[in-house]
């Protein structure tokens, strides 16, 4: 288990980051505001520099404060774009 009380995991392919507080998954956040709200709901006193305090928050994978995935997700083709069988 990580000794840092708050761990922000890498961005998911669909965006957002999983957050663990003291080893327990607390939720998914999509912005710093979401993260602050989640921490407050968990009873963490949040001060202005908390998210950048390495003794409290560990950002795993990706950049700190970055919530979008770097993975390109290809949209499924729309019905109008799907190949049609040849007509006889």
Backbone as a printed PyTorch tensor [residue, N CA C, xyz], in Angstrom:
tensor([[[  0.8480,  -1.1820,   0.0000],
         [  0.0000,   0.0000,   0.0000],
         [  0.8860,   1.2350,   0.0000]],

        [[  0.4700,   2.2550,  -0.7010],
         [  1.1940,   3.5160,  -0.7850],
         [  1.0780,   4.2550,   0.5410]],

        [[  2.1780,   4.8900,   0.9930],
         [  2.1340,   5.6180,   2.2640],
         [  1.5390,   7.0140,   2.1210]],

        [[  1.3850,   7.4910,   0.8830],
         [  0.7630,   8.7970,   0.6530],
         [ -0.7370,   8.6480,   0.9020]],

        [[ -1.3310,   9.5190,   1.7470],
         [ -2.7510,   9.3500,   2.0880],
         [ -3.7170,   9.4110,   0.9030]],

        [[ -3.4070,  10.2270,  -0.1130],
         [ -4.3140,  10.4080,  -1.2530],
         [ -3.5630,  10.0310,  -2.5270]],

        [[ -4.1200,   9.1050,  -3.2920],
         [ -3.5030,   8.6900,  -4.5550],
         [ -4.4900,   8.9690,  -5.6790]],

        [[ -4.0310,   9.7450,  -6.6650],
         [ -4.8290,  10.0390,  -7.8550],
         [ -4.2470,   9.1770,  -8.9750]],

        [[ -5.0220,   8.2040,  -9.4130],
         [ -4.5480,   7.2210, -10.3880],
         [ -4.5470,   7.8000, -11.8030]],

        [[ -3.9080,   7.1050, -12.7650],
         [ -3.8300,   7.6200, -14.1450],
         [ -5.2110,   7.8570, -14.7490]],

        [[ -5.2770,   8.7680, -15.7270],
         [ -6.5580,   9.0060, -16.3970],
         [ -7.0890,   7.7290, -17.0510]],

        [[ -8.3820,   7.5120, -16.9210],
         [ -9.0380,   6.3660, -17.5620],
         [ -9.1880,   6.6590, -19.0550]],

        [[ -9.3210,   5.6240, -19.8890],
         [ -9.4940,   5.8530, -21.3240],
         [-10.6830,   6.7540, -21.6580]],

        [[-11.6940,   6.7480, -20.8140],
         [-12.8720,   7.5830, -21.0480],
         [-12.7840,   8.9190, -20.3260]],

        [[-11.6430,   9.1930, -19.6930],
         [-11.4490,  10.4330, -18.9470],
         [-11.7490,  10.2350, -17.4740]],

        [[-11.2880,  11.1620, -16.6760],
         [-11.4690,  11.0580, -15.2360],
         [-10.3750,  10.2150, -14.6000]],

        [[-10.2000,  10.3990, -13.3080],
         [ -9.1710,   9.6700, -12.5720],
         [ -9.7660,   9.0840, -11.2990]],

        [[ -9.3860,   7.8450, -11.0120],
         [ -9.8130,   7.1900,  -9.7780],
         [ -8.9830,   7.7650,  -8.6410]],

        [[ -9.6280,   7.9770,  -7.4910],
         [ -8.9490,   8.5340,  -6.3270],
         [ -9.0840,   7.5560,  -5.1690]],

        [[ -7.9570,   7.2770,  -4.5170],
         [ -7.9650,   6.4450,  -3.3160],
         [ -7.5250,   7.3010,  -2.1370]],

        [[ -8.2360,   7.1530,  -1.0330],
         [ -7.8850,   7.8490,   0.2020],
         [ -7.5690,   6.7790,   1.2370]],

        [[ -6.3470,   6.7870,   1.7260],
         [ -5.8550,   5.7920,   2.6800],
         [ -6.1290,   4.3710,   2.2000]],

        [[ -5.8740,   4.1360,   0.9090],
         [ -5.9810,   2.8070,   0.3380],
         [ -7.3710,   2.3760,  -0.0810]],

        [[ -8.3730,   3.2110,   0.1230],
         [ -9.7500,   2.8710,  -0.2480],
         [-10.2130,   3.7670,  -1.3920]],

        [[-10.7660,   3.1530,  -2.4360],
         [-11.2530,   3.9330,  -3.5780],
         [-12.3890,   4.8330,  -3.1000]],

        [[-12.2320,   6.1310,  -3.3650],
         [-13.2170,   7.1170,  -2.9190],
         [-14.1210,   7.5850,  -4.0530]],

        [[-13.6530,   7.4570,  -5.3040],
         [-14.4750,   7.8930,  -6.4230],
         [-13.6570,   8.2380,  -7.6440]],

        [[-14.3440,   8.7610,  -8.6430],
         [-13.7440,   9.1960,  -9.9020],
         [-13.9300,  10.7050,  -9.9970]],

        [[-12.8660,  11.4040, -10.3740],
         [-12.9460,  12.8630, -10.5190],
         [-12.5400,  13.2490, -11.9310]],

        [[-13.0830,  14.3800, -12.3980],
         [-12.7940,  14.8550, -13.7500],
         [-12.1940,  16.2520, -13.7660]],

        [[-11.9130,  16.7990, -12.5610],
         [-11.3200,  18.1340, -12.4660],
         [-10.7810,  18.3290, -11.0560]],

        [[ -9.9710,  19.3790, -10.8780],
         [ -9.4980,  19.7070,  -9.5350],
         [-10.6700,  20.0290,  -8.6170]],

        [[-11.6880,  20.7040,  -9.1520],
         [-12.8610,  21.0340,  -8.3330],
         [-13.5480,  19.7600,  -7.8420]],

        [[-13.6650,  18.7520,  -8.7210],
         [-14.2350,  17.4600,  -8.3100],
         [-13.3920,  16.8240,  -7.2170]],

        [[-12.0700,  16.9020,  -7.3750],
         [-11.1620,  16.3050,  -6.4000],
         [-11.3060,  16.9820,  -5.0430]],

        [[-11.3320,  18.3020,  -5.0280],
         [-11.5030,  19.0420,  -3.7710],
         [-12.8320,  18.6630,  -3.1170]],

        [[-13.9030,  18.5890,  -3.9080],
         [-15.2170,  18.2230,  -3.3660],
         [-15.1930,  16.8170,  -2.7720]],

        [[-14.5820,  15.8680,  -3.4820],
         [-14.4870,  14.4920,  -2.9960],
         [-13.7170,  14.4350,  -1.6780]],

        [[-12.6030,  15.1610,  -1.6130],
         [-11.8000,  15.1740,  -0.3900],
         [-12.5750,  15.7870,   0.7710]],

        [[-13.2810,  16.8720,   0.5150],
         [-14.0940,  17.5090,   1.5660],
         [-15.1740,  16.5540,   2.0650]],

        [[-15.8280,  15.8430,   1.1430],
         [-16.8670,  14.8820,   1.5310],
         [-16.2870,  13.7550,   2.3760]],

        [[-14.9990,  13.4440,   2.1610],
         [-14.3340,  12.3880,   2.9260],
         [-13.7830,  12.9050,   4.2570]],

        [[-13.9750,  14.1970,   4.5160],
         [-13.5250,  14.7590,   5.7850],
         [-12.1140,  15.3050,   5.7810]],

        [[-11.5160,  15.4320,   4.6000],
         [-10.1620,  15.9780,   4.4870],
         [-10.2560,  17.5010,   4.4570]],

        [[ -9.4690,  18.1590,   5.2990],
         [ -9.4070,  19.6210,   5.2830],
         [ -8.5030,  20.0240,   4.1300]],

        [[ -9.0560,  20.7180,   3.1600],
         [ -8.3150,  21.0720,   1.9520],
         [ -7.8450,  22.5160,   2.0460]],

        [[ -6.5280,  22.7180,   1.9110],
         [ -5.9670,  24.0680,   1.8420],
         [ -5.4670,  24.2990,   0.4270]],

        [[ -5.1310,  25.5250,   0.0960],
         [ -4.8350,  25.9040,  -1.2890],
         [ -3.7090,  25.1030,  -1.9310]],

        [[ -2.7370,  24.6400,  -1.1680],
         [ -1.5920,  23.9400,  -1.7540],
         [ -1.6610,  22.4230,  -1.5770]],

        [[ -2.7510,  21.9010,  -1.0310],
         [ -2.8230,  20.4690,  -0.7300],
         [ -2.6040,  19.5950,  -1.9550]],

        [[ -3.2190,  19.9340,  -3.0860],
         [ -3.1390,  19.0740,  -4.2680],
         [ -1.7270,  18.9680,  -4.8260]],

        [[ -0.8640,  19.9210,  -4.4790],
         [  0.5280,  19.8830,  -4.9450],
         [  1.4980,  19.4570,  -3.8460]],

        [[  0.9800,  19.0590,  -2.6960],
         [  1.8150,  18.6370,  -1.5700],
         [  2.0900,  17.1400,  -1.6950]],

        [[  3.3240,  16.7840,  -2.0760],
         [  3.6780,  15.3860,  -2.3270],
         [  3.5940,  14.5130,  -1.0810]],

        [[  3.5830,  15.1150,   0.0940],
         [  3.4180,  14.3390,   1.3220],
         [  1.9670,  13.8690,   1.4870]],

        [[  1.0400,  14.5360,   0.8210],
         [ -0.3820,  14.2200,   0.9340],
         [ -0.9690,  13.5880,  -0.3170]],

        [[ -0.5640,  14.0620,  -1.4930],
         [ -1.1850,  13.6160,  -2.7490],
         [ -0.1230,  13.0710,  -3.6910]],

        [[ -0.3480,  11.8480,  -4.1700],
         [  0.5330,  11.2570,  -5.1800],
         [ -0.2630,  11.1530,  -6.4750]],

        [[  0.2570,  11.7780,  -7.5320],
         [ -0.3610,  11.7140,  -8.8570],
         [  0.3360,  10.5930,  -9.6190]],

        [[ -0.3710,   9.5190,  -9.9140],
         [  0.2100,   8.3930, -10.6510],
         [ -0.1640,   8.5000, -12.1220]],

        [[  0.8210,   8.3450, -12.9770],
         [  0.5640,   8.3440, -14.4130],
         [ -0.0590,   9.6430, -14.8930]],

        [[  0.3410,  10.0990, -16.0230],
         [ -0.1850,  11.3640, -16.5360],
         [  0.3310,  12.5360, -15.7160]],

        [[ -0.0390,  13.7140, -16.1160],
         [  0.3920,  14.9270, -15.4180],
         [ -0.5640,  15.2410, -14.2810]],

        [[ -0.0420,  15.8620, -13.2480],
         [ -0.8950,  16.3340, -12.1580],
         [ -1.8860,  17.3470, -12.7250]],

        [[ -3.0800,  17.3130, -12.2240],
         [ -4.1550,  18.2430, -12.6140],
         [ -4.6410,  18.0220, -14.0490]],

        [[ -4.3060,  16.9060, -14.6500],
         [ -4.7240,  16.5860, -16.0230],
         [ -5.6520,  15.3730, -15.9420]],

        [[ -6.8610,  15.5150, -16.4470],
         [ -7.8790,  14.4830, -16.2470],
         [ -8.3010,  13.7670, -17.5210]],

        [[ -7.9300,  14.2740, -18.6810],
         [ -8.2990,  13.6350, -19.9480],
         [ -7.3140,  12.5220, -20.2620]],

        [[ -7.7940,  11.4950, -20.8820],
         [ -6.9450,  10.3870, -21.2850],
         [ -6.1320,  10.7690, -22.5120]],

        [[ -4.9480,  10.1940, -22.6120],
         [ -4.1420,  10.3970, -23.8160],
         [ -4.3810,   9.2740, -24.8180]],

        [[ -5.2280,   8.3200, -24.4520],
         [ -5.5550,   7.2040, -25.3300],
         [ -6.6190,   7.6610, -26.3140]],

        [[ -6.4020,   7.3850, -27.5940],
         [ -7.4020,   7.7230, -28.6060],
         [ -8.4300,   6.6060, -28.6760]],

        [[ -9.6660,   6.9700, -28.4940],
         [-10.7480,   5.9930, -28.5860],
         [-11.4540,   6.2230, -29.9150]],

        [[-11.5330,   5.1760, -30.7160],
         [-12.1770,   5.2740, -32.0210],
         [-13.6620,   5.0250, -31.8280]],

        [[-14.4540,   5.9570, -32.2960],
         [-15.9030,   5.7940, -32.2080],
         [-16.3500,   4.6700, -33.1260]],

        [[-17.3500,   3.9470, -32.6860],
         [-17.9300,   2.9120, -33.5330],
         [-18.6000,   3.5860, -34.7240]],

        [[-18.5650,   2.9610, -35.8790],
         [-19.2000,   3.5850, -37.0430],
         [-20.6980,   3.7250, -36.8330]],

        [[-21.2370,   4.7890, -37.3580],
         [-22.6830,   5.0040, -37.3110],
         [-23.3390,   4.0810, -38.3320]],

        [[-24.6240,   3.8420, -38.1450],
         [-25.3470,   2.9450, -39.0540],
         [-25.2110,   3.4090, -40.4970]],

        [[-25.2250,   4.7260, -40.7150],
         [-25.1200,   5.2500, -42.0770],
         [-23.7200,   5.0490, -42.6540]],

        [[-22.7290,   4.7940, -41.7830],
         [-21.3550,   4.6100, -42.2510],
         [-20.9780,   3.1380, -42.3740]],

        [[-21.8300,   2.2450, -41.8720],
         [-21.5190,   0.8210, -41.9000],
         [-21.5730,   0.3110, -43.3270]],

        [[-20.6650,  -0.6010, -43.6640],
         [-20.7110,  -1.1770, -45.0160],
         [-22.0260,  -1.9240, -45.2200]],

        [[-22.5910,  -1.7570, -46.3760],
         [-23.8540,  -2.4090, -46.7080],
         [-23.5670,  -3.6110, -47.6040]],

        [[-24.3240,  -4.6910, -47.4070],
         [-24.1240,  -5.8530, -48.2870],
         [-24.5540,  -5.5050, -49.7120]],

        [[-23.9190,  -6.1200, -50.6980],
         [-24.3000,  -5.8420, -52.0890],
         [-25.7450,  -6.2610, -52.3430]],

        [[-26.4210,  -5.4480, -53.1410],
         [-27.8060,  -5.7780, -53.4920],
         [-27.8090,  -6.6130, -54.7580]],

        [[-28.7080,  -7.6170, -54.8020],
         [-28.7510,  -8.4680, -55.9900],
         [-29.8780,  -8.1100, -56.9000]]])
